[in-house]
Amino acid sequence: MSRREELLSAAMHYVGEHGLATLTLRPLAAALGTSDRMLVYHFGSREGLVVALLDRAFADLAAVWEGRQAARPSDLVRVLWQTFAEPGVRAALRLYLEAASLAGTDELWRRQLAPAASSYLHTAEQWLVEAGMPPAIAPSAARLASAALDGALLQLGIDGDRGAATEAVELLARQLDSLID
């Protein structure tokens, strides 16, 4: 693993613990045992580091689909929901959700998040089509599933009720299946 990759992995863990909104290079560098100048050397700037973190987060989330077959549209949300509960994905989720919240009011975040989010939605659309969903409705269904999962994750962060969140996700799963039945 290259030094850049080592720093990126450690930064992902740091952001998973401390968040993104207040991220500055000096405290991050100190926590990683390096200097802010070395972070700039490897990533160009704070924004370059954030772009690399977002790319890594979406790659981690997209890895959920690798090697999996879609038997029903509901498999999409069930697989994602199960994966979101895994400890190794939590940092990527936190980064994504925080960046998505910032994108609502800041063009910089919107520009940085849009390409990865678009790729993620495209992958979800492909999954749904492979599971038998008509291609004409797969883009809207993928967007709905993504938005509903984001909302379930945010609500889970607020109230901590995993059971209620899982019930909501299961309802969404059944609704996706009803679109092809």
CSV table of N, CA and C in Angstrom, one decimal:
chain,number,residue,atom,x,y,z
A,1,MET,N,0.9,-1.2,0.0
A,1,MET,CA,0.0,0.0,0.0
A,1,MET,C,0.9,1.2,0.0
A,2,SER,N,0.6,2.2,-0.9
A,2,SER,CA,1.4,3.4,-0.9
A,2,SER,C,1.1,4.3,0.3
A,3,ARG,N,2.0,5.2,0.5
A,3,ARG,CA,1.9,6.2,1.6
A,3,ARG,C,0.6,7.0,1.5
A,4,ARG,N,0.2,7.4,0.2
A,4,ARG,CA,-1.0,8.1,0.0
A,4,ARG,C,-2.2,7.2,0.4
A,5,GLU,N,-2.2,6.0,0.0
A,5,GLU,CA,-3.3,5.1,0.4
A,5,GLU,C,-3.4,4.9,1.9
A,6,GLU,N,-2.2,4.7,2.6
A,6,GLU,CA,-2.2,4.6,4.0
A,6,GLU,C,-2.8,5.8,4.7
A,7,LEU,N,-2.4,7.0,4.2
A,7,LEU,CA,-3.0,8.3,4.7
A,7,LEU,C,-4.5,8.4,4.5
A,8,LEU,N,-4.9,8.0,3.3
A,8,LEU,CA,-6.3,8.0,3.0
A,8,LEU,C,-7.1,7.1,3.8
A,9,SER,N,-6.7,5.9,4.1
A,9,SER,CA,-7.4,5.0,4.9
A,9,SER,C,-7.4,5.5,6.4
A,10,ALA,N,-6.3,6.0,6.9
A,10,ALA,CA,-6.3,6.6,8.2
A,10,ALA,C,-7.2,7.8,8.3
A,11,ALA,N,-7.2,8.7,7.2
A,11,ALA,CA,-8.1,9.8,7.2
A,11,ALA,C,-9.6,9.4,7.2
A,12,MET,N,-9.9,8.3,6.5
A,12,MET,CA,-11.3,7.9,6.4
A,12,MET,C,-11.7,7.4,7.8
A,13,HIS,N,-10.9,6.8,8.6
A,13,HIS,CA,-11.2,6.4,9.9
A,13,HIS,C,-11.4,7.6,10.8
A,14,TYR,N,-10.5,8.6,10.7
A,14,TYR,CA,-10.6,9.8,11.4
A,14,TYR,C,-11.9,10.6,11.2
A,15,VAL,N,-12.2,10.7,9.9
A,15,VAL,CA,-13.5,11.4,9.5
A,15,VAL,C,-14.7,10.6,10.0
A,16,GLY,N,-14.6,9.3,10.0
A,16,GLY,CA,-15.7,8.5,10.6
A,16,GLY,C,-15.9,8.8,12.0
A,17,GLU,N,-14.9,9.1,12.7
A,17,GLU,CA,-15.0,9.4,14.2
A,17,GLU,C,-15.3,10.9,14.5
A,18,HIS,N,-14.7,11.8,13.7
A,18,HIS,CA,-14.8,13.2,14.0
A,18,HIS,C,-15.7,14.0,13.1
A,19,GLY,N,-16.0,13.5,11.9
A,19,GLY,CA,-16.9,14.2,11.0
A,19,GLY,C,-16.1,15.0,10.0
A,20,LEU,N,-16.8,15.6,9.1
A,20,LEU,CA,-16.3,16.2,7.9
A,20,LEU,C,-16.4,17.8,8.0
A,21,ALA,N,-17.4,18.3,8.6
A,21,ALA,CA,-17.7,19.7,8.6
A,21,ALA,C,-16.6,20.5,9.2
A,22,THR,N,-16.0,20.1,10.2
A,22,THR,CA,-15.0,20.9,10.9
A,22,THR,C,-13.6,20.3,10.5
A,23,LEU,N,-13.4,19.5,9.5
A,23,LEU,CA,-12.1,18.9,9.2
A,23,LEU,C,-11.1,20.0,8.8
A,24,THR,N,-10.0,20.0,9.4
A,24,THR,CA,-8.9,20.9,9.0
A,24,THR,C,-7.6,20.0,9.0
A,25,LEU,N,-6.7,20.4,8.2
A,25,LEU,CA,-5.5,19.6,8.0
A,25,LEU,C,-4.6,19.4,9.2
A,26,ARG,N,-4.4,20.5,10.0
A,26,ARG,CA,-3.4,20.3,11.1
A,26,ARG,C,-3.9,19.3,12.1
A,27,PRO,N,-5.1,19.4,12.6
A,27,PRO,CA,-5.5,18.3,13.6
A,27,PRO,C,-5.5,16.9,13.0
A,28,LEU,N,-5.9,16.9,11.7
A,28,LEU,CA,-5.9,15.6,11.0
A,28,LEU,C,-4.5,15.0,10.9
A,29,ALA,N,-3.6,15.9,10.5
A,29,ALA,CA,-2.2,15.5,10.3
A,29,ALA,C,-1.6,15.0,11.6
A,30,ALA,N,-1.9,15.7,12.7
A,30,ALA,CA,-1.4,15.3,14.0
A,30,ALA,C,-1.9,14.0,14.4
A,31,ALA,N,-3.2,13.7,14.2
A,31,ALA,CA,-3.8,12.5,14.5
A,31,ALA,C,-3.2,11.3,13.7
A,32,LEU,N,-2.8,11.6,12.5
A,32,LEU,CA,-2.3,10.6,11.6
A,32,LEU,C,-0.7,10.5,11.7
A,33,GLY,N,-0.1,11.3,12.5
A,33,GLY,CA,1.3,11.2,12.7
A,33,GLY,C,2.1,11.7,11.6
A,34,THR,N,1.6,12.7,10.9
A,34,THR,CA,2.3,13.3,9.8
A,34,THR,C,2.1,14.9,9.9
A,35,SER,N,2.5,15.6,8.9
A,35,SER,CA,2.3,17.0,8.9
A,35,SER,C,1.3,17.4,7.9
A,36,ASP,N,0.7,18.6,8.1
A,36,ASP,CA,-0.2,19.1,7.1
A,36,ASP,C,0.4,19.3,5.7
A,37,ARG,N,1.7,19.6,5.7
A,37,ARG,CA,2.4,19.8,4.4
A,37,ARG,C,2.4,18.4,3.6
A,38,MET,N,2.6,17.3,4.4
A,38,MET,CA,2.6,16.0,3.7
A,38,MET,C,1.2,15.7,3.2
A,39,LEU,N,0.2,16.1,3.9
A,39,LEU,CA,-1.2,15.9,3.4
A,39,LEU,C,-1.4,16.7,2.1
A,40,VAL,N,-0.9,17.9,2.1
A,40,VAL,CA,-1.0,18.7,0.9
A,40,VAL,C,-0.2,18.1,-0.3
A,41,TYR,N,1.0,17.6,0.1
A,41,TYR,CA,1.8,16.9,-0.9
A,41,TYR,C,1.1,15.8,-1.6
A,42,HIS,N,0.4,15.0,-0.8
A,42,HIS,CA,-0.3,13.8,-1.3
A,42,HIS,C,-1.7,14.1,-1.9
A,43,PHE,N,-2.3,15.1,-1.5
A,43,PHE,CA,-3.7,15.4,-1.9
A,43,PHE,C,-3.9,16.7,-2.5
A,44,GLY,N,-3.0,17.6,-2.5
A,44,GLY,CA,-3.1,18.9,-3.1
A,44,GLY,C,-3.6,20.0,-2.3
A,45,SER,N,-4.7,19.6,-1.5
A,45,SER,CA,-5.3,20.6,-0.7
A,45,SER,C,-6.3,19.9,0.2
A,46,ARG,N,-7.0,20.6,1.1
A,46,ARG,CA,-8.1,20.0,1.9
A,46,ARG,C,-9.2,19.5,1.0
A,47,GLU,N,-9.5,20.3,0.0
A,47,GLU,CA,-10.6,19.9,-1.0
A,47,GLU,C,-10.1,18.6,-1.7
A,48,GLY,N,-8.9,18.5,-2.1
A,48,GLY,CA,-8.4,17.3,-2.8
A,48,GLY,C,-8.5,16.1,-1.9
A,49,LEU,N,-8.2,16.3,-0.6
A,49,LEU,CA,-8.3,15.2,0.3
A,49,LEU,C,-9.8,14.8,0.5
A,50,VAL,N,-10.7,15.7,0.5
A,50,VAL,CA,-12.1,15.4,0.7
A,50,VAL,C,-12.6,14.7,-0.6
A,51,VAL,N,-12.2,15.1,-1.8
A,51,VAL,CA,-12.6,14.4,-3.0
A,51,VAL,C,-12.1,13.0,-2.9
A,52,ALA,N,-10.8,12.8,-2.5
A,52,ALA,CA,-10.3,11.4,-2.4
A,52,ALA,C,-11.1,10.6,-1.4
A,53,LEU,N,-11.5,11.2,-0.3
A,53,LEU,CA,-12.3,10.5,0.8
A,53,LEU,C,-13.7,10.2,0.2
A,54,LEU,N,-14.3,11.1,-0.5
A,54,LEU,CA,-15.6,10.8,-1.1
A,54,LEU,C,-15.5,9.7,-2.1
A,55,ASP,N,-14.4,9.7,-3.0
A,55,ASP,CA,-14.2,8.6,-3.9
A,55,ASP,C,-14.1,7.3,-3.2
A,56,ARG,N,-13.3,7.3,-2.1
A,56,ARG,CA,-13.1,6.1,-1.4
A,56,ARG,C,-14.4,5.6,-0.8
A,57,ALA,N,-15.2,6.6,-0.2
A,57,ALA,CA,-16.5,6.2,0.4
A,57,ALA,C,-17.4,5.5,-0.6
A,58,PHE,N,-17.5,6.1,-1.8
A,58,PHE,CA,-18.4,5.5,-2.8
A,58,PHE,C,-17.9,4.2,-3.3
A,59,ALA,N,-16.6,4.1,-3.4
A,59,ALA,CA,-16.0,2.8,-3.8
A,59,ALA,C,-16.3,1.7,-2.7
A,60,ASP,N,-16.2,2.1,-1.5
A,60,ASP,CA,-16.5,1.1,-0.4
A,60,ASP,C,-18.0,0.7,-0.5
A,61,LEU,N,-18.9,1.7,-0.7
A,61,LEU,CA,-20.3,1.4,-0.8
A,61,LEU,C,-20.6,0.6,-2.1
A,62,ALA,N,-20.0,1.0,-3.2
A,62,ALA,CA,-20.2,0.2,-4.4
A,62,ALA,C,-19.7,-1.2,-4.3
A,63,ALA,N,-18.7,-1.5,-3.5
A,63,ALA,CA,-18.2,-2.8,-3.4
A,63,ALA,C,-19.3,-3.8,-2.8
A,64,VAL,N,-20.4,-3.2,-2.3
A,64,VAL,CA,-21.5,-4.0,-1.8
A,64,VAL,C,-22.1,-4.9,-2.9
A,65,TRP,N,-22.1,-4.4,-4.1
A,65,TRP,CA,-22.7,-5.1,-5.2
A,65,TRP,C,-21.8,-6.1,-5.9
A,66,GLU,N,-20.5,-6.0,-5.7
A,66,GLU,CA,-19.6,-6.9,-6.3
A,66,GLU,C,-19.9,-8.3,-6.0
A,67,GLY,N,-20.0,-9.1,-7.0
A,67,GLY,CA,-20.2,-10.6,-6.9
A,67,GLY,C,-21.6,-11.0,-6.4
A,68,ARG,N,-22.5,-10.1,-6.3
A,68,ARG,CA,-23.9,-10.4,-5.9
A,68,ARG,C,-24.8,-10.4,-7.0
A,69,GLN,N,-25.8,-11.3,-7.0
A,69,GLN,CA,-26.8,-11.4,-8.0
A,69,GLN,C,-28.1,-10.8,-7.4
A,70,ALA,N,-28.8,-10.2,-8.3
A,70,ALA,CA,-30.1,-9.6,-7.9
A,70,ALA,C,-31.2,-10.5,-8.4
A,71,ALA,N,-31.9,-11.2,-7.5
A,71,ALA,CA,-33.0,-12.1,-7.8
A,71,ALA,C,-34.3,-11.2,-7.9
A,72,ARG,N,-34.5,-10.3,-7.0
A,72,ARG,CA,-35.6,-9.4,-6.9
A,72,ARG,C,-35.2,-8.0,-6.6
A,73,PRO,N,-36.0,-7.0,-7.0
A,73,PRO,CA,-35.6,-5.6,-6.7
A,73,PRO,C,-35.4,-5.4,-5.2
A,74,SER,N,-36.1,-6.0,-4.4
A,74,SER,CA,-36.0,-5.9,-3.0
A,74,SER,C,-34.6,-6.2,-2.5
A,75,ASP,N,-33.9,-7.1,-3.2
A,75,ASP,CA,-32.5,-7.4,-2.8
A,75,ASP,C,-31.6,-6.2,-2.7
A,76,LEU,N,-31.9,-5.2,-3.5
A,76,LEU,CA,-31.1,-4.0,-3.5
A,76,LEU,C,-31.1,-3.4,-2.1
A,77,VAL,N,-32.2,-3.0,-1.6
A,77,VAL,CA,-32.3,-2.4,-0.3
A,77,VAL,C,-31.9,-3.3,0.9
A,78,ARG,N,-32.3,-4.6,0.7
A,78,ARG,CA,-31.9,-5.5,1.8
A,78,ARG,C,-30.4,-5.7,1.9
A,79,VAL,N,-29.7,-5.8,0.8
A,79,VAL,CA,-28.3,-6.0,0.8
A,79,VAL,C,-27.6,-4.7,1.3
A,80,LEU,N,-28.1,-3.6,0.8
A,80,LEU,CA,-27.5,-2.3,1.3
A,80,LEU,C,-27.7,-2.1,2.8
A,81,TRP,N,-28.9,-2.4,3.2
A,81,TRP,CA,-29.2,-2.2,4.7
A,81,TRP,C,-28.3,-3.1,5.5
A,82,GLN,N,-28.2,-4.3,5.1
A,82,GLN,CA,-27.3,-5.2,5.9
A,82,GLN,C,-25.9,-4.8,5.9
A,83,THR,N,-25.4,-4.3,4.7
A,83,THR,CA,-24.1,-3.8,4.6
A,83,THR,C,-23.8,-2.6,5.5
A,84,PHE,N,-24.8,-1.7,5.5
A,84,PHE,CA,-24.7,-0.4,6.2
A,84,PHE,C,-24.5,-0.7,7.7
A,85,ALA,N,-24.9,-1.8,8.2
A,85,ALA,CA,-24.8,-2.2,9.6
A,85,ALA,C,-23.3,-2.7,10.0
A,86,GLU,N,-22.5,-3.0,8.9
A,86,GLU,CA,-21.2,-3.5,9.2
A,86,GLU,C,-20.3,-2.4,9.6
A,87,PRO,N,-19.4,-2.6,10.6
A,87,PRO,CA,-18.5,-1.6,11.1
A,87,PRO,C,-17.6,-1.0,10.1
A,88,GLY,N,-17.1,-1.8,9.1
A,88,GLY,CA,-16.2,-1.3,8.1
A,88,GLY,C,-16.8,-0.3,7.2
A,89,VAL,N,-18.1,-0.1,7.1
A,89,VAL,CA,-18.8,0.8,6.2
A,89,VAL,C,-19.2,2.1,6.9
A,90,ARG,N,-19.2,2.1,8.2
A,90,ARG,CA,-19.7,3.2,9.0
A,90,ARG,C,-19.0,4.5,8.6
A,91,ALA,N,-17.7,4.5,8.5
A,91,ALA,CA,-17.0,5.8,8.2
A,91,ALA,C,-17.4,6.3,6.8
A,92,ALA,N,-17.6,5.4,5.8
A,92,ALA,CA,-18.0,5.8,4.5
A,92,ALA,C,-19.4,6.4,4.5
A,93,LEU,N,-20.3,5.7,5.3
A,93,LEU,CA,-21.7,6.2,5.4
A,93,LEU,C,-21.7,7.6,6.1
A,94,ARG,N,-21.0,7.8,7.2
A,94,ARG,CA,-21.0,9.1,7.8
A,94,ARG,C,-20.4,10.2,6.9
A,95,LEU,N,-19.4,9.9,6.2
A,95,LEU,CA,-18.8,10.8,5.2
A,95,LEU,C,-19.8,11.2,4.2
A,96,TYR,N,-20.5,10.2,3.6
A,96,TYR,CA,-21.5,10.4,2.6
A,96,TYR,C,-22.6,11.3,3.1
A,97,LEU,N,-23.2,10.9,4.2
A,97,LEU,CA,-24.4,11.6,4.7
A,97,LEU,C,-24.0,13.0,5.1
A,98,GLU,N,-22.9,13.2,5.7
A,98,GLU,CA,-22.5,14.6,6.0
A,98,GLU,C,-22.2,15.4,4.8
A,99,ALA,N,-21.5,14.8,3.8
A,99,ALA,CA,-21.3,15.6,2.6
A,99,ALA,C,-22.6,15.9,1.9
A,100,ALA,N,-23.5,14.9,1.9
A,100,ALA,CA,-24.8,15.2,1.2
A,100,ALA,C,-25.6,16.3,1.9
A,101,SER,N,-25.5,16.4,3.2
A,101,SER,CA,-26.2,17.5,4.0
A,101,SER,C,-25.5,18.8,3.6
A,102,LEU,N,-24.2,18.8,3.5
A,102,LEU,CA,-23.5,20.1,3.1
A,102,LEU,C,-23.8,20.5,1.7
A,103,ALA,N,-24.0,19.5,0.8
A,103,ALA,CA,-24.3,19.8,-0.6
A,103,ALA,C,-25.6,20.5,-0.8
A,104,GLY,N,-26.5,20.4,0.2
A,104,GLY,CA,-27.7,21.1,0.0
A,104,GLY,C,-27.6,22.6,0.1
A,105,THR,N,-26.5,23.1,0.7
A,105,THR,CA,-26.3,24.6,0.8
A,105,THR,C,-25.0,25.1,0.3
A,106,ASP,N,-24.2,24.2,-0.2
A,106,ASP,CA,-22.8,24.6,-0.6
A,106,ASP,C,-22.5,24.0,-2.0
A,107,GLU,N,-22.3,24.8,-3.0
A,107,GLU,CA,-22.0,24.4,-4.3
A,107,GLU,C,-20.7,23.5,-4.4
A,108,LEU,N,-19.7,23.8,-3.6
A,108,LEU,CA,-18.5,23.1,-3.6
A,108,LEU,C,-18.8,21.6,-3.3
A,109,TRP,N,-19.5,21.4,-2.2
A,109,TRP,CA,-19.9,20.0,-1.9
A,109,TRP,C,-20.7,19.3,-2.9
A,110,ARG,N,-21.6,20.1,-3.5
A,110,ARG,CA,-22.5,19.5,-4.6
A,110,ARG,C,-21.7,19.0,-5.7
A,111,ARG,N,-20.7,19.9,-6.2
A,111,ARG,CA,-19.9,19.5,-7.3
A,111,ARG,C,-19.0,18.3,-7.0
A,112,GLN,N,-18.5,18.2,-5.7
A,112,GLN,CA,-17.7,17.1,-5.4
A,112,GLN,C,-18.4,15.8,-5.2
A,113,LEU,N,-19.7,15.9,-4.8
A,113,LEU,CA,-20.5,14.7,-4.5
A,113,LEU,C,-21.2,14.2,-5.7
A,114,ALA,N,-21.6,15.1,-6.6
A,114,ALA,CA,-22.5,14.7,-7.8
A,114,ALA,C,-21.9,13.5,-8.6
A,115,PRO,N,-20.7,13.5,-9.1
A,115,PRO,CA,-20.2,12.4,-9.9
A,115,PRO,C,-20.3,11.1,-9.3
A,116,ALA,N,-19.9,11.0,-8.0
A,116,ALA,CA,-19.9,9.7,-7.3
A,116,ALA,C,-21.3,9.3,-7.1
A,117,ALA,N,-22.2,10.2,-6.7
A,117,ALA,CA,-23.6,9.9,-6.4
A,117,ALA,C,-24.3,9.4,-7.7
A,118,SER,N,-23.9,10.0,-8.8
A,118,SER,CA,-24.5,9.6,-10.1
A,118,SER,C,-24.1,8.2,-10.5
A,119,SER,N,-22.8,7.9,-10.3
A,119,SER,CA,-22.4,6.5,-10.5
A,119,SER,C,-23.0,5.5,-9.6
A,120,TYR,N,-23.2,5.9,-8.4
A,120,TYR,CA,-23.9,5.0,-7.4
A,120,TYR,C,-25.3,4.7,-7.9
A,121,LEU,N,-26.0,5.8,-8.3
A,121,LEU,CA,-27.4,5.6,-8.7
A,121,LEU,C,-27.5,4.7,-10.0
A,122,HIS,N,-26.5,5.0,-10.9
A,122,HIS,CA,-26.5,4.2,-12.1
A,122,HIS,C,-26.3,2.7,-11.8
A,123,THR,N,-25.4,2.4,-10.9
A,123,THR,CA,-25.2,1.0,-10.4
A,123,THR,C,-26.5,0.4,-9.8
A,124,ALA,N,-27.2,1.2,-9.0
A,124,ALA,CA,-28.5,0.8,-8.5
A,124,ALA,C,-29.5,0.5,-9.6
A,125,GLU,N,-29.6,1.4,-10.6
A,125,GLU,CA,-30.5,1.2,-11.7
A,125,GLU,C,-30.2,-0.2,-12.4
A,126,GLN,N,-28.9,-0.4,-12.7
A,126,GLN,CA,-28.5,-1.7,-13.3
A,126,GLN,C,-28.9,-2.9,-12.5
A,127,TRP,N,-28.7,-2.8,-11.2
A,127,TRP,CA,-29.1,-3.9,-10.3
A,127,TRP,C,-30.6,-4.1,-10.4
A,128,LEU,N,-31.4,-3.1,-10.4
A,128,LEU,CA,-32.9,-3.2,-10.5
A,128,LEU,C,-33.3,-3.8,-11.8
A,129,VAL,N,-32.7,-3.4,-12.9
A,129,VAL,CA,-33.1,-4.0,-14.2
A,129,VAL,C,-32.7,-5.4,-14.3
A,130,GLU,N,-31.5,-5.8,-13.7
A,130,GLU,CA,-31.1,-7.2,-13.7
A,130,GLU,C,-32.1,-8.0,-12.9
A,131,ALA,N,-32.7,-7.4,-11.9
A,131,ALA,CA,-33.7,-8.1,-11.0
A,131,ALA,C,-35.1,-8.1,-11.6
A,132,GLY,N,-35.3,-7.6,-12.9
A,132,GLY,CA,-36.5,-7.7,-13.5
A,132,GLY,C,-37.4,-6.5,-13.6
A,133,MET,N,-36.8,-5.3,-13.1
A,133,MET,CA,-37.6,-4.1,-13.1
A,133,MET,C,-37.5,-3.5,-14.5
A,134,PRO,N,-38.6,-3.0,-15.0
A,134,PRO,CA,-38.6,-2.4,-16.4
A,134,PRO,C,-37.6,-1.2,-16.4
A,135,PRO,N,-36.8,-1.1,-17.5
A,135,PRO,CA,-35.8,-0.1,-17.6
A,135,PRO,C,-36.4,1.3,-17.5
A,136,ALA,N,-37.7,1.5,-17.9
A,136,ALA,CA,-38.3,2.8,-17.9
A,136,ALA,C,-38.5,3.4,-16.5
A,137,ILE,N,-38.7,2.5,-15.5
A,137,ILE,CA,-38.9,3.0,-14.1
A,137,ILE,C,-37.7,2.8,-13.2
A,138,ALA,N,-36.7,2.0,-13.7
A,138,ALA,CA,-35.5,1.7,-12.8
A,138,ALA,C,-34.8,3.0,-12.3
A,139,PRO,N,-34.6,4.0,-13.1
A,139,PRO,CA,-34.0,5.2,-12.6
A,139,PRO,C,-34.7,5.9,-11.4
A,140,SER,N,-36.1,6.0,-11.6
A,140,SER,CA,-36.9,6.6,-10.5
A,140,SER,C,-36.9,5.7,-9.3
A,141,ALA,N,-36.9,4.4,-9.5
A,141,ALA,CA,-36.9,3.4,-8.3
A,141,ALA,C,-35.6,3.5,-7.6
A,142,ALA,N,-34.5,3.6,-8.4
A,142,ALA,CA,-33.2,3.7,-7.7
A,142,ALA,C,-33.0,4.9,-6.9
A,143,ARG,N,-33.5,6.0,-7.5
A,143,ARG,CA,-33.5,7.3,-6.7
A,143,ARG,C,-34.4,7.2,-5.5
A,144,LEU,N,-35.5,6.6,-5.6
A,144,LEU,CA,-36.4,6.5,-4.4
A,144,LEU,C,-35.8,5.6,-3.4
A,145,ALA,N,-35.2,4.5,-3.8
A,145,ALA,CA,-34.5,3.6,-2.8
A,145,ALA,C,-33.4,4.3,-2.1
A,146,SER,N,-32.6,5.0,-2.9
A,146,SER,CA,-31.4,5.8,-2.3
A,146,SER,C,-31.9,6.8,-1.3
A,147,ALA,N,-32.9,7.6,-1.7
A,147,ALA,CA,-33.4,8.6,-0.8
A,147,ALA,C,-34.1,8.0,0.5
A,148,ALA,N,-34.8,6.9,0.3
A,148,ALA,CA,-35.4,6.3,1.5
A,148,ALA,C,-34.3,5.7,2.4
A,149,LEU,N,-33.3,5.1,1.9
A,149,LEU,CA,-32.2,4.6,2.7
A,149,LEU,C,-31.5,5.7,3.4
A,150,ASP,N,-31.2,6.8,2.7
A,150,ASP,CA,-30.6,7.9,3.3
A,150,ASP,C,-31.5,8.4,4.5
A,151,GLY,N,-32.8,8.5,4.3
A,151,GLY,CA,-33.7,9.0,5.3
A,151,GLY,C,-33.7,8.0,6.5
A,152,ALA,N,-33.7,6.7,6.2
A,152,ALA,CA,-33.7,5.7,7.3
A,152,ALA,C,-32.4,5.8,8.1
A,153,LEU,N,-31.3,6.0,7.4
A,153,LEU,CA,-30.0,6.2,8.1
A,153,LEU,C,-30.0,7.4,9.0
A,154,LEU,N,-30.5,8.5,8.4
A,154,LEU,CA,-30.5,9.8,9.2
A,154,LEU,C,-31.4,9.6,10.4
A,155,GLN,N,-32.6,9.0,10.3
A,155,GLN,CA,-33.5,8.8,11.4
A,155,GLN,C,-32.9,7.9,12.4
A,156,LEU,N,-32.2,6.9,12.0
A,156,LEU,CA,-31.5,6.0,12.9
A,156,LEU,C,-30.5,6.7,13.7
A,157,GLY,N,-29.8,7.6,13.1
A,157,GLY,CA,-28.8,8.5,13.8
A,157,GLY,C,-29.5,9.4,14.8
A,158,ILE,N,-30.7,9.7,14.6
A,158,ILE,CA,-31.5,10.6,15.5
A,158,ILE,C,-32.0,9.8,16.7
A,159,ASP,N,-32.7,8.7,16.4
A,159,ASP,CA,-33.4,8.0,17.5
A,159,ASP,C,-32.8,6.7,17.9
A,160,GLY,N,-31.9,6.2,17.1
A,160,GLY,CA,-31.2,4.9,17.4
A,160,GLY,C,-32.1,3.7,17.4
A,161,ASP,N,-33.3,3.8,16.8
A,161,ASP,CA,-34.2,2.7,16.8
A,161,ASP,C,-34.0,1.8,15.5
A,162,ARG,N,-33.0,0.9,15.6
A,162,ARG,CA,-32.7,0.1,14.4
A,162,ARG,C,-33.9,-0.8,14.0
A,163,GLY,N,-34.7,-1.3,15.0
A,163,GLY,CA,-35.8,-2.1,14.6
A,163,GLY,C,-36.8,-1.3,13.8
A,164,ALA,N,-37.1,-0.1,14.1
A,164,ALA,CA,-38.1,0.7,13.4
A,164,ALA,C,-37.5,1.0,12.0
A,165,ALA,N,-36.2,1.3,11.9
A,165,ALA,CA,-35.6,1.6,10.7
A,165,ALA,C,-35.6,0.4,9.7
A,166,THR,N,-35.3,-0.8,10.3
A,166,THR,CA,-35.3,-2.0,9.5
A,166,THR,C,-36.7,-2.3,9.0
A,167,GLU,N,-37.7,-2.1,9.8
A,167,GLU,CA,-39.1,-2.3,9.4
A,167,GLU,C,-39.4,-1.3,8.2
A,168,ALA,N,-39.0,-0.1,8.3
A,168,ALA,CA,-39.2,0.9,7.2
A,168,ALA,C,-38.5,0.4,5.9
A,169,VAL,N,-37.3,-0.1,6.0
A,169,VAL,CA,-36.5,-0.6,4.9
A,169,VAL,C,-37.2,-1.8,4.3
A,170,GLU,N,-37.8,-2.7,5.1
A,170,GLU,CA,-38.5,-3.9,4.7
A,170,GLU,C,-39.7,-3.5,3.9
A,171,LEU,N,-40.4,-2.5,4.4
A,171,LEU,CA,-41.6,-2.0,3.6
A,171,LEU,C,-41.2,-1.5,2.3
A,172,LEU,N,-40.1,-0.7,2.2
A,172,LEU,CA,-39.6,-0.2,0.9
A,172,LEU,C,-39.2,-1.4,0.0
A,173,ALA,N,-38.6,-2.5,0.6
A,173,ALA,CA,-38.2,-3.6,-0.2
A,173,ALA,C,-39.5,-4.3,-0.9
A,174,ARG,N,-40.5,-4.4,-0.1
A,174,ARG,CA,-41.8,-5.0,-0.6
A,174,ARG,C,-42.4,-4.2,-1.7
A,175,GLN,N,-42.3,-2.9,-1.5
A,175,GLN,CA,-42.9,-1.9,-2.5
A,175,GLN,C,-42.1,-2.0,-3.8
A,176,LEU,N,-40.8,-2.2,-3.8
A,176,LEU,CA,-40.0,-2.3,-5.0
A,176,LEU,C,-40.4,-3.6,-5.7
A,177,ASP,N,-40.6,-4.7,-5.0
A,177,ASP,CA,-41.0,-5.9,-5.6
A,177,ASP,C,-42.4,-5.8,-6.2
A,178,SER,N,-43.2,-5.0,-5.6
A,178,SER,CA,-44.6,-4.9,-6.2
A,178,SER,C,-44.6,-4.1,-7.5
A,179,LEU,N,-43.5,-3.5,-7.9
A,179,LEU,CA,-43.4,-2.8,-9.2
A,179,LEU,C,-43.2,-3.8,-10.3
A,180,ILE,N,-42.9,-5.0,-10.0
A,180,ILE,CA,-42.7,-6.0,-11.1
A,180,ILE,C,-43.7,-7.1,-11.0
A,181,ASP,N,-44.4,-7.2,-9.9
A,181,ASP,CA,-45.4,-8.3,-9.7
A,181,ASP,C,-46.7,-8.0,-10.5
